[in-house]
XYZ file of C-alpha atoms in Angstrom:
726
model
C -9.833 83.179 -150.364
C -10.579 85.405 -153.313
C -11.832 82.861 -155.875
C -15.487 82.507 -156.836
C -15.900 79.292 -154.890
C -15.065 80.869 -151.539
C -17.187 83.915 -152.248
C -20.106 81.586 -152.997
C -19.519 79.562 -149.822
C -19.300 82.731 -147.740
C -22.492 84.103 -149.271
C -24.340 80.809 -148.700
C -23.213 80.650 -145.072
C -24.859 84.006 -144.338
C -28.294 82.968 -145.620
C -31.241 83.300 -143.272
C -34.745 81.863 -143.785
C -36.844 84.089 -146.051
C -40.283 84.299 -144.518
C -43.072 84.985 -147.003
C -46.163 85.722 -144.978
C -49.184 83.591 -145.885
C -52.685 84.775 -145.004
C -53.855 83.976 -141.485
C -56.803 81.918 -142.698
C -57.712 78.339 -143.474
C -56.173 76.694 -146.510
C -59.658 75.882 -147.791
C -60.493 79.602 -147.975
C -57.892 80.316 -150.689
C -57.538 76.864 -152.278
C -58.154 77.282 -156.011
C -58.182 81.083 -155.802
C -56.285 81.334 -159.114
C -58.118 78.492 -160.882
C -61.216 78.727 -163.062
C -62.677 75.661 -161.395
C -66.296 74.615 -160.944
C -66.825 77.029 -158.072
C -65.610 80.003 -160.105
C -67.445 78.829 -163.226
C -70.707 78.904 -161.253
C -70.051 82.562 -160.457
C -69.100 83.710 -163.966
C -71.068 81.455 -166.325
C -74.786 81.162 -166.976
C -76.514 77.984 -165.804
C -76.904 76.722 -169.364
C -73.280 77.407 -170.282
C -72.128 75.765 -167.049
C -74.260 72.699 -167.799
C -72.772 72.323 -171.268
C -69.195 72.769 -169.994
C -69.692 70.207 -167.226
C -71.188 67.759 -169.731
C -68.069 68.208 -171.850
C -65.847 67.560 -168.828
C -67.790 64.690 -167.261
C -69.341 63.018 -170.302
C -67.024 64.013 -173.148
C -69.766 65.836 -175.045
C -68.561 68.360 -177.686
C -68.744 72.115 -177.102
C -70.142 74.416 -179.801
C -68.341 77.632 -180.754
C -71.078 79.827 -179.299
C -70.643 78.080 -175.938
C -66.897 78.739 -176.119
C -67.677 82.448 -176.582
C -69.716 82.483 -173.378
C -66.991 80.601 -171.486
C -64.324 82.977 -172.815
C -66.290 86.020 -171.674
C -66.713 84.658 -168.154
C -63.125 83.454 -167.989
C -61.774 86.843 -169.096
C -63.903 88.690 -166.531
C -62.695 86.383 -163.746
C -59.052 86.618 -164.828
C -59.013 90.406 -165.172
C -60.578 90.846 -161.749
C -57.549 88.967 -160.405
C -55.157 91.244 -162.276
C -54.461 89.138 -165.385
C -53.405 91.167 -168.439
C -52.479 88.334 -170.846
C -53.590 84.862 -171.829
C -51.736 81.855 -173.200
C -52.339 78.331 -174.412
C -50.316 76.147 -172.028
C -49.213 72.844 -173.560
C -46.750 69.949 -173.225
C -44.411 69.693 -176.230
C -42.075 66.702 -176.555
C -39.455 68.296 -174.294
C -40.618 67.053 -170.833
C -41.499 70.672 -170.041
C -44.293 73.102 -170.907
C -44.647 75.887 -173.456
C -46.611 79.124 -173.660
C -46.958 82.210 -175.866
C -48.561 85.234 -174.179
C -51.061 87.563 -175.841
C -52.621 90.653 -174.256
C -56.357 91.038 -173.712
C -56.473 93.888 -176.274
C -57.843 94.580 -179.727
C -58.618 97.738 -181.698
C -61.964 99.329 -180.864
C -62.397 100.976 -184.286
C -61.931 104.482 -182.896
C -58.157 104.585 -182.575
C -58.151 102.965 -179.144
C -58.193 99.445 -177.761
C -60.613 97.292 -175.799
C -60.117 94.198 -173.679
C -60.966 91.247 -175.888
C -60.954 87.450 -175.525
C -63.284 85.436 -177.745
C -64.300 81.802 -177.888
C -62.152 81.450 -180.998
C -59.055 82.528 -179.054
C -60.003 80.256 -176.160
C -60.610 77.186 -178.306
C -57.667 77.349 -180.695
C -54.339 79.018 -181.385
C -51.519 78.481 -183.871
C -47.965 78.254 -182.499
C -45.028 77.485 -184.777
C -45.021 73.685 -184.972
C -41.669 73.517 -186.755
C -39.886 75.085 -183.770
C -40.781 72.229 -181.393
C -39.505 68.632 -181.553
C -41.616 66.753 -184.094
C -39.458 63.859 -185.259
C -39.865 64.857 -188.892
C -43.648 65.266 -188.884
C -43.117 69.007 -189.409
C -40.338 70.431 -191.579
C -38.789 73.846 -190.984
C -40.828 75.316 -193.826
C -44.036 73.664 -192.537
C -44.777 75.849 -189.557
C -48.472 75.360 -188.953
C -49.648 73.557 -185.825
C -52.605 74.004 -183.509
C -53.243 74.147 -179.787
C -56.795 73.256 -178.747
C -58.495 73.861 -175.390
C -58.790 70.929 -172.966
C -61.900 71.748 -170.858
C -61.214 68.813 -168.508
C -58.211 70.646 -167.022
C -59.214 74.047 -165.598
C -57.536 77.290 -166.654
C -55.377 79.031 -164.059
C -53.570 82.319 -163.503
C -49.824 82.450 -163.071
C -47.754 85.641 -163.116
C -50.742 87.763 -164.185
C -51.338 85.477 -167.179
C -54.411 83.340 -167.829
C -53.052 79.872 -168.707
C -55.354 77.584 -170.687
C -54.344 73.882 -170.751
C -54.384 72.635 -174.334
C -53.377 69.819 -176.626
C -50.869 70.449 -179.435
C -51.259 68.824 -182.852
C -49.757 69.288 -186.307
C -51.539 70.775 -189.321
C -51.981 67.211 -190.558
C -53.481 66.017 -187.267
C -50.624 64.151 -185.570
C -49.978 64.690 -181.875
C -46.939 66.861 -181.127
C -47.362 66.704 -177.364
C -47.911 64.390 -174.409
C -51.439 65.477 -173.458
C -53.152 64.357 -176.680
C -52.139 60.671 -176.433
C -52.590 60.772 -172.653
C -56.222 61.826 -173.060
C -56.723 59.126 -175.690
C -55.208 56.497 -173.385
C -57.485 57.608 -170.539
C -60.517 57.255 -172.824
C -59.325 53.853 -174.071
C -58.859 52.572 -170.526
C -62.242 53.958 -169.503
C -64.096 52.109 -172.290
C -62.223 48.831 -171.872
C -62.505 48.819 -168.068
C -66.213 49.720 -168.079
C -66.940 46.744 -170.331
C -65.176 44.415 -167.888
C -66.755 46.075 -164.820
C -70.212 45.340 -166.200
C -69.572 41.642 -165.676
C -69.817 42.517 -161.987
C -71.993 45.669 -161.815
C -74.260 46.831 -164.630
C -74.474 50.307 -163.051
C -70.873 51.238 -163.863
C -70.805 53.964 -166.515
C -67.249 55.304 -166.203
C -63.837 54.214 -164.971
C -61.269 56.813 -163.970
C -57.508 56.372 -163.909
C -55.925 58.032 -160.898
C -52.386 59.232 -160.333
C -50.541 60.285 -157.219
C -46.981 61.373 -157.950
C -44.234 61.677 -155.349
C -41.829 64.381 -156.505
C -38.261 64.117 -155.220
C -35.847 67.012 -155.684
C -32.622 68.583 -154.445
C -32.114 72.138 -153.207
C -28.776 73.899 -153.655
C -27.875 77.389 -152.545
C -28.115 79.720 -155.542
C -24.630 81.179 -155.009
C -22.999 77.735 -154.966
C -25.051 76.657 -157.979
C -23.877 79.724 -159.914
C -20.254 78.782 -159.207
C -20.720 75.362 -160.852
C -20.971 75.647 -164.675
C -21.849 71.956 -164.927
C -24.915 72.432 -162.706
C -25.981 75.484 -164.698
C -25.706 73.767 -168.082
C -26.558 70.125 -167.312
C -28.209 70.221 -163.834
C -25.771 67.575 -162.590
C -22.220 67.622 -161.273
C -19.931 66.168 -163.935
C -17.118 66.035 -161.387
C -16.755 66.089 -157.632
C -15.330 63.677 -155.075
C -17.556 62.193 -152.379
C -17.874 64.168 -149.189
C -16.436 62.360 -146.158
C -19.992 62.349 -144.835
C -23.022 62.137 -147.087
C -25.969 59.803 -146.430
C -24.238 56.866 -144.766
C -25.604 57.645 -141.289
C -29.217 57.814 -142.552
C -29.639 60.917 -140.407
C -31.210 63.144 -143.057
C -34.152 60.895 -143.962
C -37.315 62.135 -142.221
C -35.106 64.354 -140.064
C -35.946 67.847 -138.893
C -36.393 70.048 -141.955
C -33.775 72.848 -142.066
C -35.300 76.246 -141.304
C -34.450 77.717 -144.728
C -36.013 74.714 -146.440
C -39.060 74.810 -144.189
C -39.648 78.444 -145.165
C -39.354 77.464 -148.840
C -41.802 74.574 -148.376
C -44.411 76.754 -146.664
C -44.153 79.296 -149.458
C -44.380 76.549 -152.079
C -47.465 75.037 -150.479
C -49.177 78.429 -150.335
C -48.586 78.978 -154.052
C -49.675 75.424 -154.849
C -52.947 75.703 -152.959
C -53.885 78.868 -154.814
C -53.428 76.851 -158.019
C -55.467 73.879 -156.689
C -52.415 71.605 -156.504
C -53.361 69.454 -153.474
C -49.905 68.942 -151.971
C -50.133 67.093 -148.687
C -46.792 65.553 -147.731
C -43.336 67.089 -147.308
C -40.209 65.547 -145.799
C -36.456 65.116 -145.977
C -35.393 62.359 -148.352
C -32.420 60.025 -147.889
C -29.654 62.084 -149.488
C -28.496 65.376 -147.958
C -30.271 68.367 -149.527
C -32.889 65.988 -150.985
C -36.590 66.430 -150.255
C -39.995 65.198 -151.380
C -43.439 66.666 -151.941
C -46.519 64.539 -152.639
C -50.196 65.380 -153.269
C -53.606 63.838 -152.713
C -54.405 61.534 -155.654
C -56.285 63.048 -158.602
C -57.615 61.998 -161.981
C -54.668 61.216 -164.233
C -54.906 64.130 -166.694
C -55.237 66.754 -163.972
C -52.481 65.125 -161.889
C -50.082 65.322 -164.843
C -50.886 69.012 -165.400
C -50.440 69.706 -161.702
C -47.065 67.984 -161.586
C -45.755 70.024 -164.514
C -47.131 73.177 -162.924
C -45.561 72.242 -159.587
C -42.127 71.917 -161.199
C -42.465 75.442 -162.619
C -43.727 76.870 -159.328
C -40.917 75.157 -157.380
C -38.256 76.841 -159.482
C -39.857 80.258 -159.105
C -40.427 79.977 -155.354
C -36.905 78.612 -154.821
C -35.397 81.796 -156.253
C -37.233 83.852 -153.621
C -35.389 81.783 -151.004
C -31.983 81.933 -152.732
C -32.211 78.282 -153.753
C -31.990 76.413 -157.017
C -34.179 73.325 -157.470
C -32.467 70.347 -159.110
C -34.866 67.908 -160.782
C -32.142 65.891 -162.498
C -32.349 62.190 -161.665
C -28.724 62.015 -160.475
C -27.216 65.448 -159.764
C -24.620 64.014 -157.341
C -22.561 60.870 -157.716
C -22.520 58.320 -154.897
C -25.783 59.308 -153.196
C -29.446 58.715 -153.924
C -30.901 60.052 -157.117
C -34.397 61.483 -157.461
C -37.450 59.690 -158.786
C -41.081 60.539 -159.318
C -43.004 57.529 -158.043
C -46.268 57.274 -159.979
C -48.988 55.707 -157.826
C -51.626 54.499 -160.290
C -55.080 53.072 -159.754
C -58.509 52.732 -161.348
C -61.874 53.606 -159.851
C -65.495 53.499 -160.985
C -68.154 56.189 -160.919
C -69.907 53.968 -158.350
C -67.078 54.551 -155.889
C -65.199 51.240 -156.220
C -61.399 51.078 -156.289
C -60.772 48.319 -158.832
C -57.330 47.618 -157.345
C -58.544 47.420 -153.754
C -59.713 44.138 -152.206
C -63.245 44.424 -150.904
C -66.724 42.985 -151.357
C -66.056 41.481 -154.787
C -62.665 39.856 -154.722
C -63.199 38.116 -158.069
C -63.414 41.593 -159.617
C -60.287 42.655 -157.727
C -58.310 39.593 -158.848
C -59.605 40.089 -162.404
C -58.131 43.569 -162.656
C -54.908 42.616 -160.865
C -54.402 39.693 -163.257
C -54.994 41.930 -166.274
C -52.496 44.500 -165.008
C -49.946 41.742 -164.466
C -50.486 40.479 -168.010
C -50.253 44.008 -169.440
C -46.975 44.676 -167.622
C -45.583 41.244 -168.525
C -46.364 41.534 -172.233
C -45.205 45.150 -172.404
C -42.345 45.268 -169.899
C -39.945 46.545 -172.562
C -42.382 49.276 -173.594
C -42.928 50.404 -170.001
C -39.169 50.559 -169.489
C -38.853 52.643 -172.647
C -41.493 55.044 -171.290
C -39.285 55.958 -168.311
C -35.865 55.743 -169.956
C -33.716 58.773 -170.663
C -30.108 59.874 -170.624
C -30.685 61.327 -167.156
C -32.700 58.494 -165.594
C -30.088 55.982 -166.760
C -27.729 57.394 -164.091
C -30.274 56.645 -161.361
C -31.769 53.237 -162.159
C -30.105 50.447 -160.226
C -28.146 52.751 -157.912
C -28.679 53.833 -154.295
C -32.165 52.413 -153.719
C -33.541 53.244 -157.172
C -35.130 50.220 -158.870
C -33.099 48.342 -161.496
C -33.521 48.736 -165.253
C -35.577 45.543 -165.428
C -39.338 45.834 -165.073
C -40.796 43.387 -162.558
C -43.849 43.453 -160.291
C -43.764 43.097 -156.512
C -47.022 41.718 -155.071
C -46.097 40.971 -151.460
C -46.305 37.676 -149.623
C -50.080 37.671 -149.068
C -51.149 38.305 -152.660
C -48.309 36.243 -154.094
C -49.534 33.246 -152.103
C -53.094 33.789 -153.313
C -51.949 34.053 -156.922
C -49.817 30.924 -156.523
C -52.816 29.071 -155.069
C -55.026 30.152 -157.949
C -52.591 28.605 -160.411
C -53.479 25.200 -158.997
C -57.285 25.417 -159.098
C -59.637 24.778 -161.984
C -63.033 25.671 -160.476
C -64.426 28.899 -159.081
C -64.123 29.155 -155.299
C -64.267 31.900 -152.703
C -61.283 34.224 -152.771
C -60.613 35.614 -149.319
C -58.291 38.579 -149.059
C -57.874 40.519 -145.843
C -57.514 44.243 -146.404
C -55.521 44.848 -143.222
C -54.852 42.879 -140.084
C -54.504 44.208 -136.570
C -51.532 43.692 -134.290
C -50.599 44.904 -130.831
C -47.147 45.621 -129.513
C -46.191 44.651 -125.968
C -46.650 48.265 -124.925
C -50.117 48.891 -123.501
C -50.160 52.604 -124.270
C -49.459 52.027 -127.991
C -52.753 51.562 -129.913
C -53.454 48.673 -132.264
C -51.637 48.999 -135.589
C -53.257 48.103 -138.895
C -50.793 46.033 -140.897
C -51.108 46.100 -144.697
C -51.405 42.779 -146.482
C -48.225 43.539 -148.425
C -44.792 44.709 -147.380
C -42.888 47.230 -149.507
C -39.920 46.519 -151.765
C -37.641 49.483 -152.422
C -35.976 47.721 -155.358
C -39.180 46.967 -157.270
C -39.865 49.208 -160.277
C -43.589 48.341 -160.277
C -44.996 47.400 -156.882
C -48.471 46.645 -155.557
C -48.910 48.702 -152.388
C -52.294 47.696 -151.016
C -54.821 49.379 -153.326
C -52.700 50.681 -156.207
C -49.560 50.020 -158.187
C -46.530 52.227 -157.644
C -44.438 52.773 -160.786
C -41.198 53.619 -158.975
C -38.866 53.713 -161.975
C -40.139 57.071 -163.275
C -37.472 59.795 -163.269
C -37.863 63.034 -161.326
C -37.652 65.322 -164.387
C -39.993 63.197 -166.525
C -43.389 64.320 -167.760
C -45.692 61.844 -165.960
C -47.773 61.585 -169.120
C -45.132 59.439 -170.867
C -45.308 56.430 -168.500
C -49.014 56.917 -167.782
C -50.105 56.854 -171.425
C -48.024 53.704 -171.970
C -49.477 52.009 -168.872
C -53.065 53.067 -169.600
C -52.775 51.858 -173.194
C -51.227 48.525 -172.203
C -53.919 47.811 -169.602
C -56.707 48.959 -171.960
C -55.513 46.627 -174.714
C -55.240 43.765 -172.226
C -58.781 44.344 -170.899
C -60.112 44.333 -174.462
C -58.429 40.974 -175.054
C -59.719 39.665 -171.717
C -63.311 40.500 -172.589
C -62.997 38.834 -175.978
C -61.722 35.634 -174.355
C -64.415 35.610 -171.661
C -67.204 36.329 -174.152
C -65.970 33.477 -176.355
C -66.200 31.031 -173.420
C -69.661 32.298 -172.490
C -70.790 31.894 -176.099
C -69.470 28.310 -175.957
C -71.708 27.561 -172.971
C -69.675 28.483 -169.874
C -71.234 30.351 -166.980
C -70.057 33.959 -166.718
C -68.245 33.501 -163.385
C -66.601 30.275 -164.529
C -65.452 31.922 -167.768
C -64.002 34.915 -165.927
C -62.236 32.701 -163.404
C -60.832 30.438 -166.092
C -59.264 33.298 -168.035
C -57.993 34.967 -164.845
C -56.227 31.767 -163.756
C -54.682 31.438 -167.210
C -53.375 35.011 -166.998
C -51.934 34.409 -163.538
C -49.942 31.444 -164.870
C -48.795 33.213 -168.043
C -47.719 36.411 -166.270
C -45.805 34.662 -163.475
C -42.370 35.592 -164.959
C -43.048 39.289 -164.259
C -43.627 38.676 -160.529
C -40.564 39.053 -158.335
C -40.529 39.844 -154.616
C -36.785 39.587 -153.993
C -33.749 41.840 -154.195
C -33.731 43.602 -157.566
C -30.083 44.623 -157.093
C -28.727 41.085 -156.959
C -26.724 39.609 -159.819
C -28.814 36.462 -159.434
C -31.957 38.402 -160.346
C -30.356 39.777 -163.494
C -29.573 36.250 -164.644
C -32.996 35.000 -163.615
C -34.721 37.857 -165.451
C -32.938 36.879 -168.658
C -34.131 33.291 -168.244
C -37.678 34.560 -167.753
C -37.503 36.450 -171.037
C -37.763 39.933 -169.504
C -36.189 42.930 -171.210
C -32.745 43.374 -169.620
C -31.347 45.942 -172.067
C -29.537 48.860 -170.408
C -28.556 50.989 -173.417
C -31.167 53.730 -173.592
C -31.167 54.185 -177.403
C -31.818 50.451 -177.800
C -34.471 50.459 -175.053
C -36.425 52.971 -177.170
C -36.784 50.293 -179.879
C -39.602 48.836 -177.767
C -41.915 51.588 -179.037
C -41.520 50.349 -182.617
C -41.963 46.597 -182.194
C -44.932 45.086 -183.986
C -46.810 44.352 -180.700
C -46.327 47.956 -179.489
C -47.498 49.461 -182.756
C -50.549 47.187 -182.744
C -51.251 48.053 -179.089
C -51.273 51.825 -179.674
C -53.243 51.552 -182.903
C -55.743 49.118 -181.340
C -56.446 51.579 -178.522
C -56.405 54.607 -180.853
C -53.701 56.333 -178.802
C -50.860 56.763 -181.309
C -50.371 55.897 -184.974
C -47.273 54.176 -186.322
C -46.137 57.472 -187.856
C -46.511 59.262 -184.524
C -44.544 56.516 -182.753
C -41.740 56.729 -185.305
C -41.621 60.503 -184.941
C -41.496 60.316 -181.143
C -38.621 57.890 -181.253
C -36.719 60.244 -183.543
C -37.214 62.940 -180.903
C -36.097 60.608 -178.090
C -32.916 59.560 -179.899
C -32.113 63.158 -180.793
C -32.652 64.374 -177.220
C -30.492 61.561 -175.854
C -27.666 62.522 -178.215
C -27.894 66.210 -177.389
C -27.838 65.656 -173.631
C -24.704 63.504 -173.795
C -23.202 65.943 -176.313
C -23.767 68.916 -174.003
C -22.316 67.053 -171.013
C -19.240 66.075 -173.028
C -18.694 69.658 -174.174
C -19.144 71.059 -170.660
C -16.785 68.493 -169.121
C -14.161 69.137 -171.782
C -14.412 72.879 -171.220
C -14.149 72.569 -167.425
C -11.238 70.144 -167.670
C -9.235 72.413 -169.966
C -10.156 75.785 -168.443
C -10.605 75.027 -164.731
C -8.981 71.768 -163.710
C -5.795 71.594 -165.783
C -4.705 75.239 -165.160
C -5.246 74.878 -161.387
C -3.419 71.540 -161.326
C -0.474 72.962 -163.287
C -0.297 75.969 -160.973
C -0.219 73.718 -157.895
C 2.308 71.442 -159.591
C 4.461 74.511 -160.247
C 4.323 75.454 -156.561
C 5.517 71.975 -155.622
C 8.314 72.115 -158.205
C 9.406 75.464 -156.839
C 9.481 73.945 -153.361
C 11.619 71.043 -154.627
C 14.151 73.487 -156.132
C 14.331 75.354 -152.818
C 14.903 72.093 -150.919
C 17.668 71.115 -153.350
C 19.271 74.523 -152.838
C 19.041 74.273 -149.060
C 20.110 70.656 -148.596
C 22.539 68.393 -150.390
C 22.647 64.794 -151.617
C 20.452 62.065 -150.125
C 18.975 64.342 -147.495
C 17.600 66.695 -150.150
C 16.178 63.756 -152.122
C 14.558 62.324 -149.012
C 12.926 65.619 -148.042
C 11.732 66.310 -151.584
C 10.451 62.762 -152.225
C 6.912 63.460 -151.087
C 6.572 66.545 -153.298
C 8.077 64.676 -156.237
C 5.586 61.819 -155.781
C 2.664 64.273 -155.802
C 4.113 66.035 -158.851
C 4.296 62.719 -160.715
C 0.741 61.781 -159.704
C -0.555 65.132 -160.914
C 1.351 64.691 -164.185
C -0.203 61.248 -164.713
C -3.720 62.565 -164.053
C -3.201 65.602 -166.297
C -1.852 63.469 -169.113
C -4.834 61.130 -168.908
C -7.364 63.987 -168.777
C -5.828 65.830 -171.747
C -5.558 62.639 -173.813
C -9.131 61.545 -173.107
C -10.617 65.010 -173.701
C -8.914 65.095 -177.104
C -10.146 61.578 -177.908
C -13.677 62.499 -176.808
C -13.702 65.543 -179.082
C -12.594 63.453 -182.057
C -15.191 60.800 -181.272
C -17.894 63.478 -181.212
C -16.792 64.774 -184.595
C -17.174 61.293 -186.058
C -20.548 60.707 -184.364
C -21.952 64.072 -185.440
C -21.586 63.090 -189.099
C -24.012 60.173 -188.651
C -27.392 61.112 -190.117
C -29.495 58.293 -188.671
C -30.656 59.479 -185.221
C -30.747 55.999 -183.689
C -27.251 55.139 -184.885
C -25.912 58.480 -183.684
C -27.525 58.062 -180.234
C -26.083 54.558 -179.951
C -22.574 55.798 -180.790
C -22.917 58.544 -178.170
C -24.059 55.883 -175.688
C -21.340 53.326 -176.397
C -18.380 55.426 -177.547
C -18.667 58.900 -176.021
C -20.508 58.595 -172.703
C -17.821 56.259 -171.206
C -15.306 59.109 -171.521
C -17.318 61.132 -168.984
C -16.696 58.676 -166.146
C -13.097 58.039 -167.192
C -12.201 61.739 -167.194
C -14.187 62.373 -164.033
C -12.259 59.723 -162.093
C -8.958 61.529 -162.645
C -10.422 64.983 -161.973
C -11.836 63.721 -158.677
C -8.414 62.359 -157.735
C -6.915 65.790 -158.428
C -9.554 67.394 -156.194
C -8.234 65.323 -153.275
C -4.629 66.295 -154.062
C -4.641 69.996 -154.939
C -4.556 72.752 -152.340
C -8.122 73.355 -151.150
C -7.792 77.131 -151.522
C -6.770 76.804 -155.166
C -9.713 74.599 -156.203
C -12.196 76.809 -158.065
C -15.399 74.740 -157.974
C -17.610 74.252 -154.873
C -17.068 70.779 -153.452
C -19.670 68.222 -152.408
C -19.191 69.015 -148.725
C -20.203 72.611 -149.526
C -22.988 71.878 -152.026
C -24.757 69.164 -150.067
C -25.314 70.638 -146.639
C -27.686 73.604 -146.411
C -26.518 76.105 -143.849
């Protein structure tokens, strides 16, 4: 047992929980310790500066440069007292990750020495190299200038002795090169549109917030085993590997007792999260072995997105302390559940009303539900494009993940109400029970509150009582991508709704009658998007086509939804993205899709030729040697009979090897042809249709060899070793 695989397995088997001691005090006493939040601003800023900063955060008022100087001085003092030596503008380029460039708090003092320095100018703006990030052609290699600009609505934080300042990232010519800029614009657009509709019901509403609660699923793999799998290192998924005899079929991992090593990791992760004000609340085992979930208390959308990106960075760092590797890929293991990032989305007013929660004003509730339904119906292709990627394509429609068709689950109670409203023409009372009580036939069990909707695990966009859960979002995705699409779609729909209602009022209708009339019309028009059944069924796929829903499964073609005339008009109408920005982002998406498939194809080809084929030939040689020995020992039919089994295995191995070698060569040639295509969409489509199928074809034969070849000769950790934490 001298190969790397067995060394890795042996090392993993000796792991013990790594206990990182957290302070023996309440979570609330250190929550936000490393965040320049309102509490810390009160300590380090003057009352006037604090007032101006809070007005910028709460009311969107601009900040003058001299105010930025005062904020920078207080922020530097706070950060240095906590040991920070550098600062960075922390932003979200079009890579699904984050970026940062660190600068020290130093400048010349004029006397040959240095002083600690951090001005308002450095706080407010910096200039990273825009040509080195994905731009979709907005920036050429020789056009390097781009700007990061401070986002006061997301508080600065300290990580690894560095003051991190959340910022937007734009080009020299003003186009957005990140996710945060259009996200903030979509939040503002939704705020304005929703406030105008809310004032039909309450004139006191001044602001509407969009809220997000993400549920982050992930896998943990022992670091030693991960390091022995080149495909995991380079692609974060296993490009080969036969099913373990036992994986998730007994449903014994879901909500089971958390393994001690994982529990130690989770406690450490939560401690680090709380210091950074990430309000994680829930942790549990997920369905697949080695799969887990962490979820927070809901927050305002912009801050929730920042916190999710920060969490993903913190998870990876903390995991290393516990000899783990975190896998955020949507489908790191074939045949078991993939990982999603369910985005729970809602809207609330500054008067404390959840606009998606039934309550005192059910006409208002139905109004916003109907507008969301219309927005999702009219833009179902766009919303699918917002969550589509080369990685998420492996997950959608498989092992409890929702299918690649956007539909809305409303539950039996609300569906019946919506169906009833289709039949009425006059305003009447709308009665919706928030929850009903029920008792079991066990006296010592208290009354249970039953929600007015069930849950549907196959729905990509489900109403869950007081919010919508966008379940199709991938685990590695930047939440901003689907949220800015959803916010923009709903904002545009609310604008249209108000125009229609105002037109009826101007024509003489009463306000309530006008609202109800338009709402009923929307309920009828959006009915094709509502589906409460099994999203996996073949019948639903056919039905969805009849309803006119987007049923495309090829990711490069799905991205076309961003560039349809309605999508361009939607983003321009809400001021979120220009046509040029949309075109550039699609160029980036197509290019990233191509590169991910290209990397996987190269890695699989390398592993097939350098790991699998040599091992298979060596084992085949051992069998051939055994056949020769049998022939030498026995004669005639007896020798043939004894050697038959070995000969059969030898032939099977030869067939698999021949197929693998042939298909690897074909895949390489296909890549050479595809790489000459200059148009990014055409290239991505060729990689999707011509090259990606080779991955599954080659994998099938490699996985068959894994079952055949001597276990001690196989060089790569197997699923049974990767998927069960010891």
